[in-house]
Coordinates of C-alpha atoms and ligand atoms in Angstrom, one line a residue:
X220 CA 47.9 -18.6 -11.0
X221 CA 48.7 -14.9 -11.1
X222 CA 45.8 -12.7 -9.8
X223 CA 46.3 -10.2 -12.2
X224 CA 45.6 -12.1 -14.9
X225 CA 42.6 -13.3 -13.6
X226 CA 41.6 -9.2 -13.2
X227 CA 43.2 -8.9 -17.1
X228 CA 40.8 -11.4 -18.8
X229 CA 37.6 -10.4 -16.6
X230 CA 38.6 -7.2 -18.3
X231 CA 38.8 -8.1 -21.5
X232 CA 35.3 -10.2 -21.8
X233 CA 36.3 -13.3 -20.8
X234 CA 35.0 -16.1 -19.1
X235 CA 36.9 -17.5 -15.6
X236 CA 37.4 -21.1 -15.1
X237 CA 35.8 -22.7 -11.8
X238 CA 39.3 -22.8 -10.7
X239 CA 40.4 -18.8 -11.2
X240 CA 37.2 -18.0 -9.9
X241 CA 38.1 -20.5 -6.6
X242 CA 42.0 -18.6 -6.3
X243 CA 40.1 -15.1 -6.1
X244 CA 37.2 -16.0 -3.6
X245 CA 39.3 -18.5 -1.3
X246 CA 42.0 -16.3 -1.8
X247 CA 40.2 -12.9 -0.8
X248 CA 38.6 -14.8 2.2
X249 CA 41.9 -16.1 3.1
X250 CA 43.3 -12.7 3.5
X251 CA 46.0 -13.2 0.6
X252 CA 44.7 -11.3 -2.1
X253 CA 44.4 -7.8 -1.1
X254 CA 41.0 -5.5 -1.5
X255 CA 42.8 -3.3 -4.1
X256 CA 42.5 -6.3 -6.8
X257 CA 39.7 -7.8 -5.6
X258 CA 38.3 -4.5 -6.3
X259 CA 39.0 -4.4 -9.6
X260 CA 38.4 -7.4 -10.6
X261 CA 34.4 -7.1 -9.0
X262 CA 34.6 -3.8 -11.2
X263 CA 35.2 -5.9 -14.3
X264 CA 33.3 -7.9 -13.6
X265 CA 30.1 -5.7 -12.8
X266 CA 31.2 -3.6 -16.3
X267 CA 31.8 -7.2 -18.4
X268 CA 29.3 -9.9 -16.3
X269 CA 29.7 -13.0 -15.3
X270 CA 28.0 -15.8 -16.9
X271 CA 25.8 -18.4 -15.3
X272 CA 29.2 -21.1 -14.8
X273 CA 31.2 -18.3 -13.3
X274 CA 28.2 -17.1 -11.4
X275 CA 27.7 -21.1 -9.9
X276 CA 31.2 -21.4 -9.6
X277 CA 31.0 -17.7 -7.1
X278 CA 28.4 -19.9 -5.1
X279 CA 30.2 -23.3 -4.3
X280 CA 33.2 -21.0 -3.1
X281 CA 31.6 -18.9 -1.2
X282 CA 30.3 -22.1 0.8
X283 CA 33.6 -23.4 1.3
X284 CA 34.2 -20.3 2.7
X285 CA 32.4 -21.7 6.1
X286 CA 30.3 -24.3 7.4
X287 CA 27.3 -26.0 5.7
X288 CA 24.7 -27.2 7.8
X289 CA 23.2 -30.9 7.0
X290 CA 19.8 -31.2 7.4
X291 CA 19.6 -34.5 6.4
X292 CA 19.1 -36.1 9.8
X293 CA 15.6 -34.1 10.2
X294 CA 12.8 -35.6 9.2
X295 CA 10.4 -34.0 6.3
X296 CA 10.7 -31.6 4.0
X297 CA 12.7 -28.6 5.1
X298 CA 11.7 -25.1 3.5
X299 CA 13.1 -22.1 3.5
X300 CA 12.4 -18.4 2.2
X301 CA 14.3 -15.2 1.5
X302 CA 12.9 -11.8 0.3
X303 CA 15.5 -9.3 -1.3
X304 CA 14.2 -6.8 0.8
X305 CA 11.5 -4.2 1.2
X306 CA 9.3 -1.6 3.4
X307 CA 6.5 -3.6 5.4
X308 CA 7.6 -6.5 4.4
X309 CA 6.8 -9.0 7.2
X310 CA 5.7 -11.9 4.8
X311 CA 8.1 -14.4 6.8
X312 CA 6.5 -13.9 9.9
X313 CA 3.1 -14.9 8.4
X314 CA 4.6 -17.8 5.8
X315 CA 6.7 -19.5 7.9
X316 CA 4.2 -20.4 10.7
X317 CA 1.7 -21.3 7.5
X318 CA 3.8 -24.0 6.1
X319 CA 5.2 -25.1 9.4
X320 CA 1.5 -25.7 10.8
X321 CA 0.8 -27.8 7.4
X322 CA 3.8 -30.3 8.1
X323 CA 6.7 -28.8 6.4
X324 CA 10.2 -27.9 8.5
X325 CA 10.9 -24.1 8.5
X326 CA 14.7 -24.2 8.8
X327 CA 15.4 -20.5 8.4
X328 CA 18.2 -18.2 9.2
X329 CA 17.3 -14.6 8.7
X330 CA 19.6 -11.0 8.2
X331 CA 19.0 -7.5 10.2
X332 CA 17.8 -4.5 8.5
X333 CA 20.0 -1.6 7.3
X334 CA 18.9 1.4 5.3
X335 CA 15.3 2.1 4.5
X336 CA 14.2 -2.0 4.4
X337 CA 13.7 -3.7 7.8
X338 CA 14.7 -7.2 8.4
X339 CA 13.1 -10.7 10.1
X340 CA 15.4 -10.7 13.0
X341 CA 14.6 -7.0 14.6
X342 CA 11.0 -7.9 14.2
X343 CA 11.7 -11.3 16.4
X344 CA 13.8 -9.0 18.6
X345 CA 11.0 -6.3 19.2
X346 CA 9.3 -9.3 21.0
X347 CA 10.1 -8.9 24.7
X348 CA 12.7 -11.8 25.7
X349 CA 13.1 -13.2 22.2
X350 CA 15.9 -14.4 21.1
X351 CA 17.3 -15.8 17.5
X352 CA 20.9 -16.5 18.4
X353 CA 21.1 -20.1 18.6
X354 CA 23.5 -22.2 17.9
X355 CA 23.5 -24.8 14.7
X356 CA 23.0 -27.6 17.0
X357 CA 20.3 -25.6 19.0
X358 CA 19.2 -24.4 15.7
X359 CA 18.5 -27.9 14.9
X360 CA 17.0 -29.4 17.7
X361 CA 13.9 -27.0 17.4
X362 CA 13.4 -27.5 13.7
X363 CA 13.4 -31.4 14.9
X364 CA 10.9 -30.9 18.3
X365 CA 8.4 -27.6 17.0
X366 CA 8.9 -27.9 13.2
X367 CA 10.3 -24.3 12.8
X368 CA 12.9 -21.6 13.7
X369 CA 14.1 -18.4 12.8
X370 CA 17.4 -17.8 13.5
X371 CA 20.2 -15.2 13.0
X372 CA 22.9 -16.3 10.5
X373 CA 25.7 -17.8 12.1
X374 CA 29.0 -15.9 11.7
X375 CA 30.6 -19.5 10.2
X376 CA 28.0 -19.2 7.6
X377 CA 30.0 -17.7 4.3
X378 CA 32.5 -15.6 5.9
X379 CA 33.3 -15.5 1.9
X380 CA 30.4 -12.9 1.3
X381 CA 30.5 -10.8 4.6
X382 CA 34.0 -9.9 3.7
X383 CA 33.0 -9.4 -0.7
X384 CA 30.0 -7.6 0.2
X385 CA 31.7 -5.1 2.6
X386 CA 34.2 -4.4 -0.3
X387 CA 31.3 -4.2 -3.0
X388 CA 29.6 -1.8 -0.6
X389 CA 32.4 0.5 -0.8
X390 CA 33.3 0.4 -4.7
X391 CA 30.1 0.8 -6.0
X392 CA 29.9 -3.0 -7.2
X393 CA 27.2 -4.2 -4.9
X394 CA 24.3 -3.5 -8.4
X395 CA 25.8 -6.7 -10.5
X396 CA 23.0 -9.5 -10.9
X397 CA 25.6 -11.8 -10.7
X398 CA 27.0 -11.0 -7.6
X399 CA 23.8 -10.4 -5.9
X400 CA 22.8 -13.7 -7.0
X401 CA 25.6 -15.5 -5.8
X402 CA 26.0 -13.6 -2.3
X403 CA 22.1 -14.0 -1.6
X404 CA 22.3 -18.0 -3.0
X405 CA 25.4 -19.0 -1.5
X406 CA 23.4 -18.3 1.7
X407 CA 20.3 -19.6 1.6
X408 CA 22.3 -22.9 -0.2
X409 CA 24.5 -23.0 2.7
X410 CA 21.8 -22.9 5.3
X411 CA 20.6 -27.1 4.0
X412 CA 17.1 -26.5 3.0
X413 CA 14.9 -29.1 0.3
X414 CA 12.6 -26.3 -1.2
X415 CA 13.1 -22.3 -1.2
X416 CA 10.8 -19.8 -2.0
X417 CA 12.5 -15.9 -3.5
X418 CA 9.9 -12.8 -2.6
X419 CA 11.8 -10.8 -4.9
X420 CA 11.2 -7.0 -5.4
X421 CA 10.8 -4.7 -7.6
X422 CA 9.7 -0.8 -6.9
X423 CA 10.5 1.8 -4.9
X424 CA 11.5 0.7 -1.6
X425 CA 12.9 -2.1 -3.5
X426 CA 17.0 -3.3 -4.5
X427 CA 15.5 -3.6 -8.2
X428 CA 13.6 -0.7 -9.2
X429 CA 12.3 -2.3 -12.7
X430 CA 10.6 -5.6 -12.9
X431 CA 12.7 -6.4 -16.1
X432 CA 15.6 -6.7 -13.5
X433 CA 13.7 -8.3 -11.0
X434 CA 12.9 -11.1 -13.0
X435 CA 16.3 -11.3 -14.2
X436 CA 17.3 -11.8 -10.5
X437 CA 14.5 -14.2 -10.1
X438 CA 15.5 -16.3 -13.0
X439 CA 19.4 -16.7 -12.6
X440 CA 18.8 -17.5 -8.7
X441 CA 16.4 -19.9 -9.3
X442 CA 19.1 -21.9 -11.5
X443 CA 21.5 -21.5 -8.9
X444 CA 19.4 -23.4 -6.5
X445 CA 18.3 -26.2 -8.8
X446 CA 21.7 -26.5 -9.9
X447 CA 22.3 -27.0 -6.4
X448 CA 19.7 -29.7 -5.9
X449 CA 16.9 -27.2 -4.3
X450 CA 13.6 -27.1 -5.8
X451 CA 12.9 -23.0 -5.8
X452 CA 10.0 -21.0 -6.9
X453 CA 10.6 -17.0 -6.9
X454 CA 7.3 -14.5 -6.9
X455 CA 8.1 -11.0 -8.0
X456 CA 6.2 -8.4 -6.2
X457 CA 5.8 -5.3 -6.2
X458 CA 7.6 -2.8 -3.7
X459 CA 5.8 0.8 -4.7
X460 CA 3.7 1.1 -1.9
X461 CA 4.6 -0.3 1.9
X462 CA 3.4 -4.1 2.1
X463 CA 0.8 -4.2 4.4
X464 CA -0.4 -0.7 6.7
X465 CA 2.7 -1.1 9.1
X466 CA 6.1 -0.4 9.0
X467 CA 8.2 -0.5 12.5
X468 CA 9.2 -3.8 14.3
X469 CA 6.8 -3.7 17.0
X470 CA 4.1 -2.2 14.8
X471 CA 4.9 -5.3 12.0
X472 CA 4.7 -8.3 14.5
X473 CA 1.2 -7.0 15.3
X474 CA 0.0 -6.4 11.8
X475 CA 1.9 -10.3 11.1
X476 CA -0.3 -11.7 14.4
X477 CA -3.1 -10.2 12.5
X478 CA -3.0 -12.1 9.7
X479 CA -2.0 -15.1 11.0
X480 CA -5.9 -15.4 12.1
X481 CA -7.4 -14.3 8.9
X482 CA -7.3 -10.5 9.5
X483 CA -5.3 -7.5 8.8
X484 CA -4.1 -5.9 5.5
X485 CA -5.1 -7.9 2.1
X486 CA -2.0 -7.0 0.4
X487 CA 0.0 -8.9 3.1
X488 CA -2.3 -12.1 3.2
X489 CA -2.3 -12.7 -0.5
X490 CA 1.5 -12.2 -0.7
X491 CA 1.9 -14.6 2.3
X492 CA -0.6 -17.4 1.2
X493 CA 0.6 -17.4 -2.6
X494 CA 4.3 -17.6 -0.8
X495 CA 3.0 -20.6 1.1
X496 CA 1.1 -22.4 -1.4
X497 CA 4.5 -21.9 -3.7
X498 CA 6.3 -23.7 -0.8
X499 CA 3.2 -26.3 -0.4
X500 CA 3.5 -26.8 -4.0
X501 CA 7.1 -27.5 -4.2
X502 CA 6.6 -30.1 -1.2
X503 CA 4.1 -32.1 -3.1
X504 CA 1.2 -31.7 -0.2
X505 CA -1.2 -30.1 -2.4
X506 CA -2.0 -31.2 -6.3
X507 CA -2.6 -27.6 -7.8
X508 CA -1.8 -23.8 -6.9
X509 CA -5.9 -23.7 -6.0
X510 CA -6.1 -26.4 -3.1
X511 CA -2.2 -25.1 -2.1
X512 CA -3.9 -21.6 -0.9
X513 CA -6.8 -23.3 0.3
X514 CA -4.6 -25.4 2.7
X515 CA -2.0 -22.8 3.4
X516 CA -5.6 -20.1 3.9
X517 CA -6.9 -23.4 6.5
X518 CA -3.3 -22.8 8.8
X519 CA -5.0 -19.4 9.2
X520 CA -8.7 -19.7 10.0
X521 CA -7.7 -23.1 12.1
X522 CA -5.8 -21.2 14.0
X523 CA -2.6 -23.4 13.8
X524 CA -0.4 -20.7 12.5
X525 CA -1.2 -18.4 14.9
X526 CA -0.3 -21.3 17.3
X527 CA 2.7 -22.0 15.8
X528 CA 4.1 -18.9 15.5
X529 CA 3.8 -19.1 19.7
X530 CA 5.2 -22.2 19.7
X531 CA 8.3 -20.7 18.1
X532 CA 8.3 -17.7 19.7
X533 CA 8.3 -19.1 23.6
X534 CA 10.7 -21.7 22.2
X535 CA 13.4 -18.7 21.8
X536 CA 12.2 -17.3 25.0
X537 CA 9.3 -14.8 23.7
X538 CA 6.4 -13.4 25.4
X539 CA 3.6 -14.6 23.4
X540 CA 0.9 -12.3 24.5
X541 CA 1.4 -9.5 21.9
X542 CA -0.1 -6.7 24.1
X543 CA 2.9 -6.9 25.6
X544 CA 4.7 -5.3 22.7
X545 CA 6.3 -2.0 23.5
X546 CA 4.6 1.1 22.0
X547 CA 5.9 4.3 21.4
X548 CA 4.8 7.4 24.1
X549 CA 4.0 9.6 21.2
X550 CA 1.4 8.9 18.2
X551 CA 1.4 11.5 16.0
X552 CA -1.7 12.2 12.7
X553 CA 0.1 12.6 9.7
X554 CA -3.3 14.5 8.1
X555 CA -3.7 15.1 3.9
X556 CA -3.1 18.6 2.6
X557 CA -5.4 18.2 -0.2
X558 CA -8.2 16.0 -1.4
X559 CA -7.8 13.0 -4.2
X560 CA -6.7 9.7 -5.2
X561 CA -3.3 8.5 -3.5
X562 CA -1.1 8.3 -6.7
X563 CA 2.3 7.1 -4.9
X564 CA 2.6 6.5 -1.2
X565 CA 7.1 6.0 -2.1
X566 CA 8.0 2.8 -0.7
X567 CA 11.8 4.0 0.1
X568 CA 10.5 7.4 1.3
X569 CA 7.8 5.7 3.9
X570 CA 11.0 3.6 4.4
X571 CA 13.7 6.3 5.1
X572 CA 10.5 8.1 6.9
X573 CA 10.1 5.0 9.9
X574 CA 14.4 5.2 10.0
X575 CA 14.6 8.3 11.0
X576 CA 11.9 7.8 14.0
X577 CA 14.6 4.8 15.1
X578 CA 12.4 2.4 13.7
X579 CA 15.4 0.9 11.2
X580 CA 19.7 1.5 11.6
X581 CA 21.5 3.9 8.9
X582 CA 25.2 2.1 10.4
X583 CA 25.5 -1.2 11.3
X584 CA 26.3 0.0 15.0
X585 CA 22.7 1.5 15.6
X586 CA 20.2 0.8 18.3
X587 CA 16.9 0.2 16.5
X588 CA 13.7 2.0 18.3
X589 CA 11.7 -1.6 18.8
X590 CA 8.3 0.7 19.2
X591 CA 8.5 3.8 16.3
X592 CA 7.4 3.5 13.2
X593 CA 4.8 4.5 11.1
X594 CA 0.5 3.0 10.6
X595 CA -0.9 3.7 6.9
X596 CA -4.6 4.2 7.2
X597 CA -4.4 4.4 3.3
X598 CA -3.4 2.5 0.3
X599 CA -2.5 3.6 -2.9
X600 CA -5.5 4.4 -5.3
X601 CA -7.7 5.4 -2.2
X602 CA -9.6 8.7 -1.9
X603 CA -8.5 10.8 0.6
X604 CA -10.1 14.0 1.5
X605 CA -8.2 17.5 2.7
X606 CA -7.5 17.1 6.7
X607 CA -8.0 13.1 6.4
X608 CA -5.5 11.0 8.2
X609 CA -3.3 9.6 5.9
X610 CA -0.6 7.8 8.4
X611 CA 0.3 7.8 11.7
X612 CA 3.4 8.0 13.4
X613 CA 4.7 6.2 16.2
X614 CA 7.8 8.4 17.8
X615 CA 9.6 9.3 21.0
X616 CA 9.9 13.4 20.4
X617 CA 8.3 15.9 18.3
X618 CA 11.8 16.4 16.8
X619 CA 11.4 13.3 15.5
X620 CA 7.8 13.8 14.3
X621 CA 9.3 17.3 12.2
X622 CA 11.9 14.8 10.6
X623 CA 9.9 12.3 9.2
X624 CA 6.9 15.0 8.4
X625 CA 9.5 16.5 6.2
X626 CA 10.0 13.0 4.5
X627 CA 6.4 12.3 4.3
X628 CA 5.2 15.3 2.6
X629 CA 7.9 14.0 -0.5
X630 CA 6.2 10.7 -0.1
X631 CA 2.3 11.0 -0.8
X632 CA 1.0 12.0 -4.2
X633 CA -2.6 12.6 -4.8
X634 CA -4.3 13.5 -8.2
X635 CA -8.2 14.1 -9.2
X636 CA -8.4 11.0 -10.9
X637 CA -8.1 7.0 -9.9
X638 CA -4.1 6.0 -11.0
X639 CA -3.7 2.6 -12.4
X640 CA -1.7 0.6 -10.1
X641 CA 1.0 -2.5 -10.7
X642 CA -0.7 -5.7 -9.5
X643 CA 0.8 -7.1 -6.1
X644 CA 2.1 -10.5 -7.9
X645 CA 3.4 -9.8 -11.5
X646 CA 4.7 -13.5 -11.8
X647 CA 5.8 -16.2 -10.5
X648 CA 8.7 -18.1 -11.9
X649 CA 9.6 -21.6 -11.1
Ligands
URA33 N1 21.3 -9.1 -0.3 C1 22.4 -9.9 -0.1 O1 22.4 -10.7 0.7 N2 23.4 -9.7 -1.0 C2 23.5 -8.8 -2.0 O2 24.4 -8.8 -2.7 C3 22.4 -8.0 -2.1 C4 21.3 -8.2 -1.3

């Protein structure tokens, strides 16, 4: 097998075998085939597609690319969950400790955060002494004792798509559905879980800006998985506003503890609690999507997620008393410059916004601020009158403050009369 003919008839429309498709990803991983055509044979393919067999065919090589952890020897239901990826969005620090409290096994290894979206693991890490670098057997063991962890991903864990994904974040190839599919499936297939639940995206501060795309996404990855013996449900969401009122690690593990007792923002517990009746759902402990939210609502005012979410957090070395979360020496008002209804509060510009405070890392290689970030006071639709407070923001210098301010003044619309907004949940596809 010649690896420019694979390239050739990518080029030319048609479809790879399993086996061409298994030369070029083992072969890429391997070292042997060199980034120039693997290049262009991910440019063909982003310009031609790849059809659902090549896409499933991407996914079972890209696991053989590394280990695959068995689960099999836990007992229960093991569930897992994977957003693609937006501003505020701390939904697995609130759905995980839900469906772990109501008997399921949360089995979850999580990514860090680069660019304007902020990721699971530098949340856990803003908790002083926490820790999510376990090993698998370690990994295991808690899953089995507590009934949940959250974990980084283990570097054995498809070296296939750390390597692909590097080289499709250099040649403009990371935007095929295909590809996204496969690197974000091959994952969360790899990691063992029964039942999986896809936040996916769409807005702003989102990877899909359309929901026509999103639920493209949605659809093929939910194949993947059931084609892969995982049940999977995927909600699409929207991503125009900030989830939630927080965005900042520290900030978002508050806001999370919050609603993990009933409180805090309602955008966040409705996103969480229709995540965790999905999950519920999926495991068969609840007979319709009404008494799924009413147990996976019970975790909350019970208590036992909040519990749980302790229990997993001292179990990877956390301090559990939150007001012991590091704050920022400088709290800044961010105040309105004119009355009316919020029409956009930009997702990706509130993003960019908490980066440039520290709160999130532009380069893989930077040290993330645990403490800045940025507090909404306002959602979108709101009134707001001239000199109101429209966000505050959490900083270390004023220099910092005159940066994001320049950010913020792009990212707040207001307009004389109430906007229509997109509801949270637009569908849910399963
Ligand atoms: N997230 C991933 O893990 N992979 C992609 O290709 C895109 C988003």
């Amino acid at each position: 097998m010649l690896m420019y003919d694979i390239i050739s008839k990518k080029r030319d429309g048609y479809e790879l075998s399993a086996a061409e498709i298994d030369f070029w990803i083992s072969g890429y991983t391997q070292g042997v085939i060199p980034d120039y055509q693997c290049s262009a044979l991910l440019m063909a393919g982003l310009l031609q597609g790849f059809t659902k067999q090549e896409t499933l065919a991407m996914v079972e090589s890209m696991i053989a690319s590394g280990e695959r952890i068995d689960l099999s020897d836990i007992e229960g239901i093991k569930a897992d969950k994977h957003s693609t990826g937006g501003v505020g969005d701390k939904t697995s620090l609130v759905v995980m400790p839900i469906i772990a409290a109501a008997g399921l096994k949360v089995a979850k290894m999580s990514g860090r955060g680069l660019g304007h979206t902020g990721g699971t693991l530098d949340k856990l890490a803003a908790i002083p002494g926490c820790y999510t670098e376990l090993t698998t057997a370690e990994f295991k063991q808690q899953v089995r004792e507590i009934g949940i962890a959250i974990i980084s991903q283990t570097a054995k864990l498809v070296p296939a798509d750390k390597k692909l994904y590097a080289l499709r974040d250099a040649t403009a190839t990371v935007d095929s559905l295909a590809l996204i599919a496969a690197s974000i499936m091959s994952k969360k297939i790899a990691t063992g879980a029964d039942i999986l639940a896809l936040d996916v995206k769409y807005g702003s501060g989102a990877f899909m800006q359309n929901l026509a795309d999103s639920r493209a996404l949605a659809q093929l990855m939910v194949e993947l998985a059931q084609a892969s013996g995982i049940k999977a449900v995927a909600v699409l969401s929207s991503m125009e506003q900030p989830l939630g009122l927080a965005i900042g690690n520290a900030l978002e593990v508050k806001e999370a503890a919050a609603v993990l007792t009933n409180n805090g923002p309602d955008d966040l517990r409705e996103l969480s609690l229709t995540l965790a009746a999905e999950l519920i759902l999926l495991a068969g402990l609840a007979p319709d999507r009404a008494q799924a939210v009413d147990l996976a609502r019970q975790q909350l005012t019970s208590g036992a997620a909040l519990a749980k979410f302790r229990q997993m957090i001292a179990a990877q070395g956390g301090d559990t008393d939150f007001s012991h979360l590091p704050v920022s020496p400088l709290v800044v008002e961010y105040r309105a410059r004119e009355s009316g209804y919020l029409t956009a509060i930009d997702a990706r510009k509130i993003g960019l916004a908490a980066l440039c405070l520290g709160a999130g890392r532009q380069k893989k290689e930077d040290v993330i601020d645990p403490a800045a970030g940025i507090i909404l006071r306002h959602k979108l639709a709101e009134r707001v009158e001239t000199g109101e407070v429209l966000a505050e923001v959490h900083c270390r210098t004023q220099q910092q403050f005159a940066a994001a301010r320049e950010i913020l003044d792009d990212a707040f619309a207001l307009a004389a009369d109430i906007p229509e907004t997109a509801p949270l949940i637009s569908d849910i596809i399963s």
